[in-house]
Amino acid sequence: LLANQIISTFHLSTNGRSSMVAERAATMFFLGARMRIPSQVRRTFGVDRKVSTASRKPKVSVRAQGTSNASVAVLGAGAAGLTAAYFAAVSGAKRVIVYERTSEAGKKILMSGGARCNVLPVSARVEDFVTESTPRKLKNIMASWNVERCREWLENDIGLELGIEHVTNKYFPLSNNSREVRDKLVEACLREGVDIRYGASVEGLRRVSDDGADGEAWSLLMRDCPDERVSAVILAMGGMSFPAVGTDGTGYVIARRDLEHDLAEPYPALVPLTGKHPGGEQLPGVSVNVSLECEPIPGGIKAGKKKKAKANREGFLFTHRGFSGPAVLDLSHNVVRSLVRTKGCNKGEDVEQSDADMVEVVLPSLVVSWSGESRDEWQERLAAPPGKALVATRLREGLPQRLADALLAEAGVDNDCKVADLRRVDRLKLLDVLTKYRIPVDGHQGYRKAEVTGGGVPLDEINFQSMESLKSPGVYFCGEVCDVFGRIGGFNFLWAWTSGRLAGMSAAKLVSEKNQ
């Protein structure tokens, strides 16, 4: 009786548009199974009780081998995956299921922006992103949406109240709470009828025939569960950064092994670097604003054509093991990519590269101008009267004392040397140390400290109009699994929202065309 009442009431409240959902609900009631009732049904029967998504336990579903469970299966409940699921649902896909291998959605969202979650930059250019694929492909994908329309979606559809932090040019939720961002994304998906299954680990994909048409469906190879057949798959499993939240690179394995993609070898990006501090000193905790550039490997492939990369930000921090801060994170991928892909180097682990067998590894150079002042400005300062002033005092006028003393030691200048006694050869060497100091990088701190993963599925192997695989039709990519990442400042969220939206809408369109 209850099942029939649900069917009839749901037909009346939706003019019959969701009969499939109602009939499925009735079937589940008859089987006595536990399920999440669609929000519209809950409101109809007065049981619209709000459940905290943060404390939701893993859902374990037992289904028959090979049954068709979803029209669109989204693998991963991160920012990109939740966005893809939302847009697949609102674009007409009747059954959208998100498979999340952990017990909680959006764990990296909770960590972002110091738990404040900088959801968007105020503006963005293609130059704010890094890819080894054809830049035009990235430009076309980013052109499918813009920052303003994305902001409107977050505010109007997701329900976030956003404000601009003008110092950093980022959008933050007014609550300054990343948990609100995650929870509202999940709630928006649930409102649209998306089913999120926790503790559901997809280990692989296999082509299967669908009604006799080979290659038109996919089988999800589940861990500890029977395989499940779906019409379209959106692979949003993230990269390998912050493995503690469950990002272990499974998406890359599936893309390479099951979907036949040739990956750009993944590497830790936006990651702190390791190396010795200037002058043999230990400077942990010292911070300074700098001008930092990356020079390509001399004589390397296309080195003559490649321009110097310059950090977009100035913050530089000495750590116990080396170097960090916004300026270093902006450019660290240039060095790490060479380390990871050079024979004998580590593949992303937290290991220094100072062993004897690493001596011959040639890396791009990070060149810093301490304080950001030009050579001429430092020259004028060092030559200004009175001559009895200490050179150390002149350096301390523009730099933290500990750093100033370390740079004097690096240049071989005594702390008690006076301006008038500074020899020309020592002055020239000191000017080089102040304005063209090459940071002695010998490693990086690995995926545990990396903000994102570089490399991944090349955009050249993805249809930029739909995010569909060019090698395995019916599978779509979005988020960090792709060969794209942005600099710090909300750009990686912008990529997640943009690529997830495009993948979700495209997957829904494919399913709709199949049904016709």
Coordinates of C-alpha atoms in Angstrom, one line a residue:
L1 CA 0.0 0.0 0.0
L2 CA 2.8 2.4 0.9
A3 CA 4.6 1.6 -2.3
N4 CA 1.5 2.2 -4.4
Q5 CA 0.8 5.5 -2.6
I6 CA 4.3 6.7 -3.3
I7 CA 3.9 5.9 -7.0
S8 CA 0.5 7.6 -7.4
T9 CA 1.6 10.6 -5.3
F10 CA 4.9 11.0 -7.1
H11 CA 3.1 10.8 -10.4
L12 CA 0.7 13.6 -9.4
S13 CA 3.5 15.8 -7.9
T14 CA 5.7 15.5 -11.0
N15 CA 3.0 15.1 -13.8
G16 CA 4.4 11.6 -14.4
R17 CA 7.9 12.8 -15.3
S18 CA 9.6 10.7 -12.7
S19 CA 7.7 7.4 -12.8
M20 CA 10.9 5.5 -13.1
V21 CA 12.2 6.9 -9.8
A22 CA 8.8 6.2 -8.1
E23 CA 8.7 2.6 -9.4
R24 CA 12.3 2.0 -8.2
A25 CA 11.4 3.4 -4.8
A26 CA 8.4 1.1 -4.6
T27 CA 10.5 -1.9 -5.5
M28 CA 13.0 -1.1 -2.9
F29 CA 10.3 -0.8 -0.3
F30 CA 9.0 -4.3 -1.3
L31 CA 12.5 -5.7 -0.9
G32 CA 12.8 -4.2 2.5
A33 CA 16.1 -2.5 1.5
R34 CA 17.4 0.7 2.9
M35 CA 17.6 3.6 0.5
R36 CA 17.8 7.3 0.3
I37 CA 14.3 8.6 -0.6
P38 CA 14.4 11.5 -3.1
S39 CA 13.9 14.9 -1.5
Q40 CA 10.7 15.5 -3.4
V41 CA 9.2 12.4 -1.9
R42 CA 10.4 13.3 1.6
R43 CA 8.7 16.7 1.3
T44 CA 5.5 15.1 0.0
F45 CA 5.3 12.8 3.0
G46 CA 6.5 15.4 5.5
V47 CA 9.7 13.6 6.4
D48 CA 12.2 16.0 5.0
R49 CA 14.7 15.6 7.9
K50 CA 18.1 17.1 7.3
V51 CA 21.0 14.6 7.7
S52 CA 24.6 15.7 8.1
T53 CA 26.7 14.6 5.2
A54 CA 29.8 14.9 7.2
S55 CA 29.0 12.0 9.5
R56 CA 27.3 9.8 6.9
K57 CA 28.5 6.2 7.2
P58 CA 29.6 4.2 4.1
K59 CA 26.7 2.7 2.2
V60 CA 27.1 -0.9 1.1
S61 CA 24.8 -2.1 -1.6
V62 CA 24.5 -5.7 -2.8
R63 CA 23.4 -5.9 -6.4
A64 CA 23.2 -8.7 -9.0
Q65 CA 26.1 -9.4 -11.2
G66 CA 26.0 -7.3 -14.4
T67 CA 22.8 -5.4 -13.6
S68 CA 22.4 -1.9 -15.0
N69 CA 22.7 0.3 -11.9
A70 CA 23.2 3.8 -13.3
S71 CA 23.0 5.7 -16.6
V72 CA 25.9 7.8 -15.4
A73 CA 28.5 6.5 -13.0
V74 CA 30.8 9.2 -11.4
L75 CA 34.0 7.7 -9.9
G76 CA 35.1 10.0 -7.1
A77 CA 33.2 12.4 -4.8
G78 CA 35.7 15.3 -4.9
A79 CA 35.0 18.8 -6.2
A80 CA 35.1 17.7 -9.9
G81 CA 33.1 14.5 -9.3
L82 CA 30.3 16.2 -7.4
T83 CA 30.1 18.9 -10.0
A84 CA 29.9 16.4 -12.8
A85 CA 27.2 14.4 -10.9
Y86 CA 25.2 17.6 -10.4
F87 CA 25.3 18.7 -14.0
A88 CA 24.6 15.2 -15.3
A89 CA 21.5 15.1 -13.1
V90 CA 20.2 18.6 -14.1
S91 CA 20.9 17.8 -17.7
G92 CA 18.5 14.9 -17.8
A93 CA 20.4 11.8 -16.7
K94 CA 17.8 9.8 -14.8
R95 CA 20.1 7.7 -12.7
V96 CA 23.4 9.2 -11.5
I97 CA 25.5 7.4 -9.0
V98 CA 28.7 8.7 -7.4
Y99 CA 31.1 5.9 -6.3
E100 CA 33.3 7.2 -3.4
R101 CA 35.8 4.7 -2.0
T102 CA 36.2 6.4 1.4
S103 CA 33.6 7.2 4.0
E104 CA 33.3 10.9 3.2
A105 CA 32.9 13.2 0.2
G106 CA 35.2 16.1 -0.6
K107 CA 38.0 15.5 1.9
K108 CA 40.4 17.7 -0.1
I109 CA 37.7 20.5 -0.1
L110 CA 37.8 20.5 3.7
M111 CA 41.6 21.0 3.6
S112 CA 41.7 23.8 1.0
G113 CA 42.6 27.4 1.8
G114 CA 43.5 26.7 5.4
A115 CA 40.0 25.1 5.9
R116 CA 38.5 28.4 4.5
C117 CA 38.2 27.1 0.9
N118 CA 39.1 29.7 -1.7
V119 CA 36.6 28.5 -4.2
L120 CA 37.5 30.8 -7.1
P121 CA 40.0 33.4 -8.3
V122 CA 38.6 36.8 -9.1
S123 CA 39.8 36.4 -12.7
A124 CA 41.7 33.7 -14.7
R125 CA 43.8 33.3 -17.8
V126 CA 45.1 30.2 -19.5
E127 CA 48.5 31.2 -18.4
D128 CA 47.4 30.6 -14.8
F129 CA 47.4 26.8 -15.6
V130 CA 50.1 24.2 -16.4
T131 CA 49.7 21.5 -19.0
E132 CA 52.0 19.6 -21.2
S133 CA 49.2 19.1 -23.7
T134 CA 48.3 21.5 -26.6
P135 CA 47.5 24.8 -24.9
R136 CA 44.7 25.4 -27.4
K137 CA 42.9 22.4 -26.0
L138 CA 43.0 23.8 -22.5
K139 CA 41.9 27.3 -23.8
N140 CA 38.9 25.8 -25.5
I141 CA 37.8 23.8 -22.3
M142 CA 38.2 26.9 -20.1
A143 CA 36.2 28.9 -22.6
S144 CA 33.2 26.7 -22.0
W145 CA 32.6 28.6 -18.7
N146 CA 34.0 31.6 -17.1
V147 CA 34.6 32.8 -13.5
E148 CA 31.5 35.0 -13.4
R149 CA 29.1 32.3 -14.5
C150 CA 30.8 29.8 -12.2
R151 CA 30.4 32.2 -9.3
E152 CA 26.7 32.6 -10.1
W153 CA 26.3 28.8 -10.1
L154 CA 28.0 28.5 -6.7
E155 CA 25.8 31.3 -5.2
N156 CA 22.4 30.7 -6.9
D157 CA 22.3 27.0 -7.4
I158 CA 24.6 25.6 -4.7
G159 CA 23.6 28.2 -2.1
L160 CA 26.9 29.6 -1.1
E161 CA 27.4 33.3 0.0
L162 CA 30.7 34.4 -1.4
G163 CA 32.9 37.4 -0.8
I164 CA 36.2 38.7 -2.3
E165 CA 39.4 38.8 -0.3
H166 CA 40.9 41.7 -2.1
V167 CA 44.5 41.2 -0.8
T168 CA 44.7 37.8 -2.6
N169 CA 42.0 38.3 -5.3
K170 CA 40.1 35.1 -4.2
Y171 CA 36.5 34.2 -3.5
F172 CA 35.8 32.7 -0.1
P173 CA 32.6 31.6 1.5
L174 CA 31.5 34.3 3.9
S175 CA 31.4 31.6 6.6
N176 CA 35.1 31.1 6.0
N177 CA 34.3 27.4 6.4
S178 CA 35.3 24.8 3.9
R179 CA 32.9 22.3 5.4
E180 CA 30.0 24.5 4.3
V181 CA 31.2 24.3 0.7
R182 CA 31.5 20.5 0.8
D183 CA 28.1 20.0 2.5
K184 CA 26.2 22.3 0.1
L185 CA 27.7 20.6 -2.9
V186 CA 26.6 17.2 -1.5
E187 CA 23.2 18.6 -0.6
A188 CA 22.7 20.1 -4.1
C189 CA 23.5 16.7 -5.7
L190 CA 21.1 14.9 -3.4
R191 CA 18.3 17.5 -4.2
E192 CA 18.7 16.5 -7.9
G193 CA 18.4 12.8 -7.1
V194 CA 22.0 11.9 -7.3
D195 CA 22.9 8.8 -5.3
I196 CA 26.2 8.9 -3.4
R197 CA 27.6 5.5 -2.4
Y198 CA 30.4 5.6 0.2
G199 CA 32.8 2.8 0.7
A200 CA 32.3 1.8 -3.0
S201 CA 35.7 1.3 -4.6
V202 CA 35.9 0.9 -8.3
E203 CA 39.1 -0.9 -9.2
G204 CA 38.8 -1.0 -13.0
L205 CA 36.6 -0.7 -16.1
R206 CA 35.8 -3.1 -18.9
R207 CA 33.9 -2.7 -22.1
V208 CA 30.8 -4.8 -22.4
S209 CA 28.1 -5.1 -25.0
D210 CA 24.8 -3.3 -24.5
D211 CA 21.8 -4.8 -26.2
G212 CA 24.2 -6.4 -28.7
A213 CA 26.1 -3.3 -29.6
D214 CA 29.7 -3.9 -28.6
G215 CA 31.5 -1.1 -26.7
E216 CA 28.4 0.9 -25.8
A217 CA 28.5 0.2 -22.1
W218 CA 31.0 -0.3 -19.3
S219 CA 31.3 -2.7 -16.5
L220 CA 32.6 -1.3 -13.2
L221 CA 35.0 -3.8 -11.5
M222 CA 34.1 -3.3 -7.8
R223 CA 36.1 -4.3 -4.8
D224 CA 34.3 -6.8 -2.6
C225 CA 31.1 -6.3 -4.7
P226 CA 29.7 -7.8 -7.9
D227 CA 30.5 -5.9 -11.1
E228 CA 28.0 -3.2 -12.2
R229 CA 27.1 -2.2 -15.8
V230 CA 26.6 1.5 -16.7
S231 CA 26.0 3.5 -19.8
A232 CA 28.6 6.2 -19.2
V233 CA 31.5 6.7 -16.8
I234 CA 33.0 10.0 -15.5
L235 CA 36.4 9.4 -14.1
A236 CA 37.0 12.0 -11.4
M237 CA 39.3 10.0 -9.0
G238 CA 41.8 12.8 -8.5
G239 CA 45.6 12.5 -8.4
M240 CA 48.1 11.3 -5.8
S241 CA 48.6 14.4 -3.6
F242 CA 47.6 14.1 0.1
P243 CA 47.3 10.3 0.0
A244 CA 46.0 10.3 3.5
V245 CA 42.6 11.3 2.1
G246 CA 42.4 8.4 -0.2
T247 CA 44.0 9.7 -3.4
D248 CA 46.3 6.9 -4.5
G249 CA 46.5 7.2 -8.2
T250 CA 43.9 4.6 -9.1
G251 CA 42.4 6.9 -11.7
Y252 CA 45.8 6.9 -13.5
V253 CA 46.0 3.1 -13.4
I254 CA 42.5 2.7 -14.9
A255 CA 43.2 5.3 -17.6
R256 CA 46.4 3.6 -18.6
R257 CA 45.5 0.0 -18.2
D258 CA 41.8 -0.2 -19.0
L259 CA 41.3 2.8 -21.3
E260 CA 44.6 2.7 -23.2
H261 CA 45.7 6.2 -22.6
D262 CA 49.4 7.3 -22.7
L263 CA 49.8 9.4 -19.6
A264 CA 52.0 12.4 -19.1
E265 CA 54.0 10.8 -16.2
P266 CA 52.4 12.2 -12.9
Y267 CA 54.6 14.1 -10.5
P268 CA 54.0 16.2 -7.3
A269 CA 53.2 19.8 -8.0
L270 CA 52.8 22.9 -5.9
V271 CA 55.2 21.2 -3.5
P272 CA 57.9 22.4 -1.1
L273 CA 61.5 21.8 -2.2
T274 CA 64.5 20.5 -0.2
G275 CA 68.0 21.9 -0.2
K276 CA 70.7 23.7 1.8
H277 CA 70.2 27.2 2.9
P278 CA 72.6 30.1 1.9
G279 CA 75.9 30.3 3.7
G280 CA 75.5 26.9 5.3
E281 CA 73.2 28.5 7.8
Q282 CA 69.9 27.1 9.1
L283 CA 67.1 29.6 8.5
P284 CA 63.8 27.8 9.2
G285 CA 61.0 30.2 9.8
V286 CA 62.6 33.1 8.0
S287 CA 60.2 34.6 5.4
V288 CA 60.8 37.3 2.9
N289 CA 59.2 38.8 -0.3
V290 CA 61.3 38.0 -3.3
S291 CA 61.3 37.9 -7.1
L292 CA 61.7 34.3 -8.3
E293 CA 62.3 33.0 -11.8
C294 CA 62.9 29.6 -13.3
E295 CA 65.6 29.3 -16.0
P296 CA 65.2 26.3 -18.4
I297 CA 68.0 23.6 -18.6
P298 CA 70.9 25.1 -20.7
G299 CA 71.1 23.3 -24.0
G300 CA 68.0 21.2 -23.3
I301 CA 65.3 20.4 -25.8
K302 CA 63.7 23.6 -27.0
A303 CA 65.6 25.5 -24.4
G304 CA 66.4 28.2 -26.8
K305 CA 62.7 28.8 -27.4
K306 CA 61.5 28.4 -23.8
K307 CA 61.1 31.6 -21.8
K308 CA 61.9 32.1 -18.2
A309 CA 59.0 31.4 -15.9
K310 CA 58.3 33.9 -13.2
A311 CA 56.5 33.4 -10.0
N312 CA 53.2 35.2 -9.7
R313 CA 53.7 35.8 -6.0
E314 CA 56.5 37.0 -3.8
G315 CA 56.3 35.0 -0.5
F316 CA 59.3 32.9 0.2
L317 CA 59.7 30.7 3.3
F318 CA 62.7 28.8 4.6
T319 CA 61.7 25.5 6.1
H320 CA 63.6 22.9 8.2
R321 CA 64.3 20.9 5.0
G322 CA 64.5 23.6 2.4
F323 CA 62.2 26.1 0.7
S324 CA 58.5 26.8 0.5
G325 CA 56.1 29.7 0.3
P326 CA 53.8 30.9 -2.5
A327 CA 56.7 31.9 -4.9
V328 CA 58.4 28.5 -4.5
L329 CA 55.1 26.6 -4.9
D330 CA 54.4 28.5 -8.1
L331 CA 57.5 27.3 -9.8
S332 CA 58.4 24.0 -8.1
H333 CA 56.8 21.9 -10.8
N334 CA 59.5 22.9 -13.2
V335 CA 62.2 21.3 -11.1
V336 CA 60.2 18.3 -9.7
R337 CA 59.0 17.2 -13.2
S338 CA 62.7 16.9 -14.3
L339 CA 63.6 15.1 -11.0
V340 CA 60.7 12.6 -11.3
R341 CA 61.3 11.8 -15.0
T342 CA 65.1 11.5 -14.9
K343 CA 66.3 8.0 -14.6
G344 CA 67.3 7.1 -11.1
C345 CA 65.1 9.8 -9.5
N346 CA 62.3 9.0 -7.2
K347 CA 58.7 8.8 -8.5
G348 CA 57.1 11.2 -6.0
E349 CA 58.3 9.9 -2.7
D350 CA 59.5 12.2 0.1
V351 CA 63.2 11.7 -0.6
E352 CA 66.1 14.1 -1.1
Q353 CA 68.1 13.9 -4.3
S354 CA 71.5 14.5 -2.7
D355 CA 73.0 11.0 -3.2
A356 CA 76.2 10.6 -5.2
D357 CA 74.3 9.0 -8.1
M358 CA 72.2 12.2 -8.5
V359 CA 75.2 14.5 -9.0
E360 CA 74.9 14.5 -12.8
V361 CA 71.2 15.3 -12.9
V362 CA 70.8 18.7 -14.6
L363 CA 67.8 20.6 -13.4
P364 CA 66.1 23.9 -14.3
S365 CA 67.4 26.6 -12.1
L366 CA 65.4 28.7 -9.6
V367 CA 67.0 32.1 -9.5
V368 CA 65.9 34.5 -6.7
S369 CA 66.4 38.2 -6.2
W370 CA 66.1 38.7 -2.4
S371 CA 63.7 41.5 -1.5
G372 CA 62.9 41.9 -5.2
E373 CA 65.2 44.9 -5.5
S374 CA 67.3 45.3 -8.7
R375 CA 71.0 45.0 -8.9
D376 CA 71.3 48.8 -9.5
E377 CA 69.3 49.5 -6.3
W378 CA 71.6 47.2 -4.2
Q379 CA 74.6 48.7 -5.9
E380 CA 73.5 52.2 -4.9
R381 CA 72.8 51.1 -1.3
L382 CA 76.2 49.4 -0.9
A383 CA 78.0 52.5 -2.3
A384 CA 76.1 55.1 -0.3
P385 CA 78.0 57.1 2.3
P386 CA 79.2 57.0 5.0
G387 CA 82.0 54.6 4.2
K388 CA 82.4 53.6 7.8
A389 CA 78.9 51.9 7.8
L390 CA 78.9 48.2 8.0
V391 CA 77.9 46.2 4.9
A392 CA 75.9 43.9 7.1
T393 CA 73.9 47.0 8.3
R394 CA 73.1 47.9 4.7
L395 CA 71.8 44.4 4.0
R396 CA 69.7 44.3 7.1
E397 CA 67.9 47.5 6.0
G398 CA 66.2 45.4 3.3
L399 CA 66.4 41.9 4.5
P400 CA 65.7 39.9 7.7
Q401 CA 68.9 39.9 9.9
R402 CA 69.4 36.1 9.8
L403 CA 69.1 36.0 6.0
A404 CA 71.3 39.0 5.6
D405 CA 74.1 37.4 7.6
A406 CA 73.7 34.1 5.7
L407 CA 74.0 35.9 2.4
L408 CA 77.2 37.7 3.6
A409 CA 78.6 34.3 4.5
E410 CA 77.6 32.9 1.1
A411 CA 79.5 35.8 -0.6
G412 CA 82.5 35.4 1.6
V413 CA 82.2 38.9 3.2
D414 CA 82.9 39.4 6.9
N415 CA 80.1 40.7 9.1
D416 CA 82.4 43.5 10.4
C417 CA 83.4 44.6 6.8
K418 CA 82.8 48.3 6.3
V419 CA 81.3 49.8 3.1
A420 CA 84.6 51.6 2.3
D421 CA 86.6 48.4 2.7
L422 CA 84.4 46.2 0.4
R423 CA 86.6 45.2 -2.5
R424 CA 85.2 45.3 -6.0
V425 CA 85.4 41.6 -6.6
D426 CA 83.6 41.0 -3.3
R427 CA 81.0 43.6 -4.1
L428 CA 80.2 42.0 -7.5
K429 CA 79.9 38.6 -5.9
L430 CA 77.6 39.9 -3.2
L431 CA 75.4 41.6 -5.8
D432 CA 75.1 38.3 -7.6
V433 CA 74.1 36.6 -4.3
L434 CA 71.6 39.3 -3.6
T435 CA 69.9 39.5 -7.0
K436 CA 70.8 36.2 -8.9
Y437 CA 71.1 33.6 -6.3
R438 CA 70.6 30.0 -7.6
I439 CA 68.7 28.0 -5.1
P440 CA 70.5 24.6 -4.5
V441 CA 67.5 22.3 -4.9
D442 CA 68.2 18.6 -4.2
G443 CA 64.7 17.2 -3.9
H444 CA 61.1 17.7 -2.9
Q445 CA 58.8 16.7 -0.1
G446 CA 56.6 14.4 -2.2
Y447 CA 52.9 13.8 -2.6
R448 CA 52.3 14.1 1.2
K449 CA 53.0 17.8 1.0
A450 CA 52.0 18.5 -2.7
E451 CA 48.9 20.6 -3.2
V452 CA 48.1 18.8 -6.5
T453 CA 49.4 16.3 -9.0
G454 CA 51.0 17.4 -12.3
G455 CA 50.8 15.2 -15.4
G456 CA 47.9 12.8 -16.1
V457 CA 45.6 12.0 -19.0
P458 CA 46.7 14.3 -21.9
L459 CA 44.1 16.8 -23.2
D460 CA 45.2 15.7 -26.7
E461 CA 43.5 12.3 -26.0
I462 CA 40.3 14.0 -24.8
N463 CA 37.6 15.6 -26.8
F464 CA 37.8 19.2 -25.6
Q465 CA 34.2 19.8 -26.5
S466 CA 32.9 17.1 -24.2
M467 CA 35.8 15.8 -22.0
E468 CA 35.1 12.3 -23.6
S469 CA 38.0 10.0 -24.1
L470 CA 39.1 9.7 -27.7
K471 CA 40.3 6.2 -27.1
S472 CA 37.4 4.8 -25.0
P473 CA 34.1 6.4 -26.0
G474 CA 31.6 6.6 -23.2
V475 CA 34.2 7.5 -20.6
Y476 CA 34.7 11.2 -19.6
F477 CA 37.5 12.8 -17.5
C478 CA 37.5 15.8 -15.2
G479 CA 39.5 17.3 -12.4
E480 CA 43.0 16.4 -11.3
V481 CA 43.2 13.2 -13.2
C482 CA 43.7 15.3 -16.4
D483 CA 47.0 16.8 -17.4
V484 CA 46.1 20.2 -16.0
F485 CA 46.7 22.0 -12.7
G486 CA 46.5 25.7 -11.7
R487 CA 48.5 27.8 -9.5
I488 CA 47.5 28.4 -5.9
G489 CA 44.6 30.9 -5.5
G490 CA 41.4 29.1 -6.5
F491 CA 42.5 28.1 -10.0
N492 CA 42.4 24.3 -9.3
F493 CA 38.8 24.7 -8.1
L494 CA 38.0 26.6 -11.2
W495 CA 39.4 23.7 -13.3
A496 CA 37.4 21.2 -11.2
W497 CA 34.1 23.2 -11.6
T498 CA 34.7 23.8 -15.3
S499 CA 35.8 20.3 -16.4
G500 CA 33.3 18.6 -14.1
R501 CA 30.4 20.6 -15.6
L502 CA 31.4 19.9 -19.1
A503 CA 31.9 16.1 -18.4
G504 CA 28.6 15.9 -16.6
M505 CA 26.5 17.6 -19.3
S506 CA 28.2 15.6 -22.0
A507 CA 27.7 12.2 -20.3
A508 CA 24.0 13.1 -19.8
K509 CA 23.7 13.9 -23.5
L510 CA 25.3 10.6 -24.5
V511 CA 22.8 8.7 -22.3
S512 CA 19.9 10.7 -23.7
E513 CA 21.0 9.9 -27.3
K514 CA 21.3 6.2 -26.4
N515 CA 17.8 6.1 -25.0
Q516 CA 16.4 7.7 -28.1

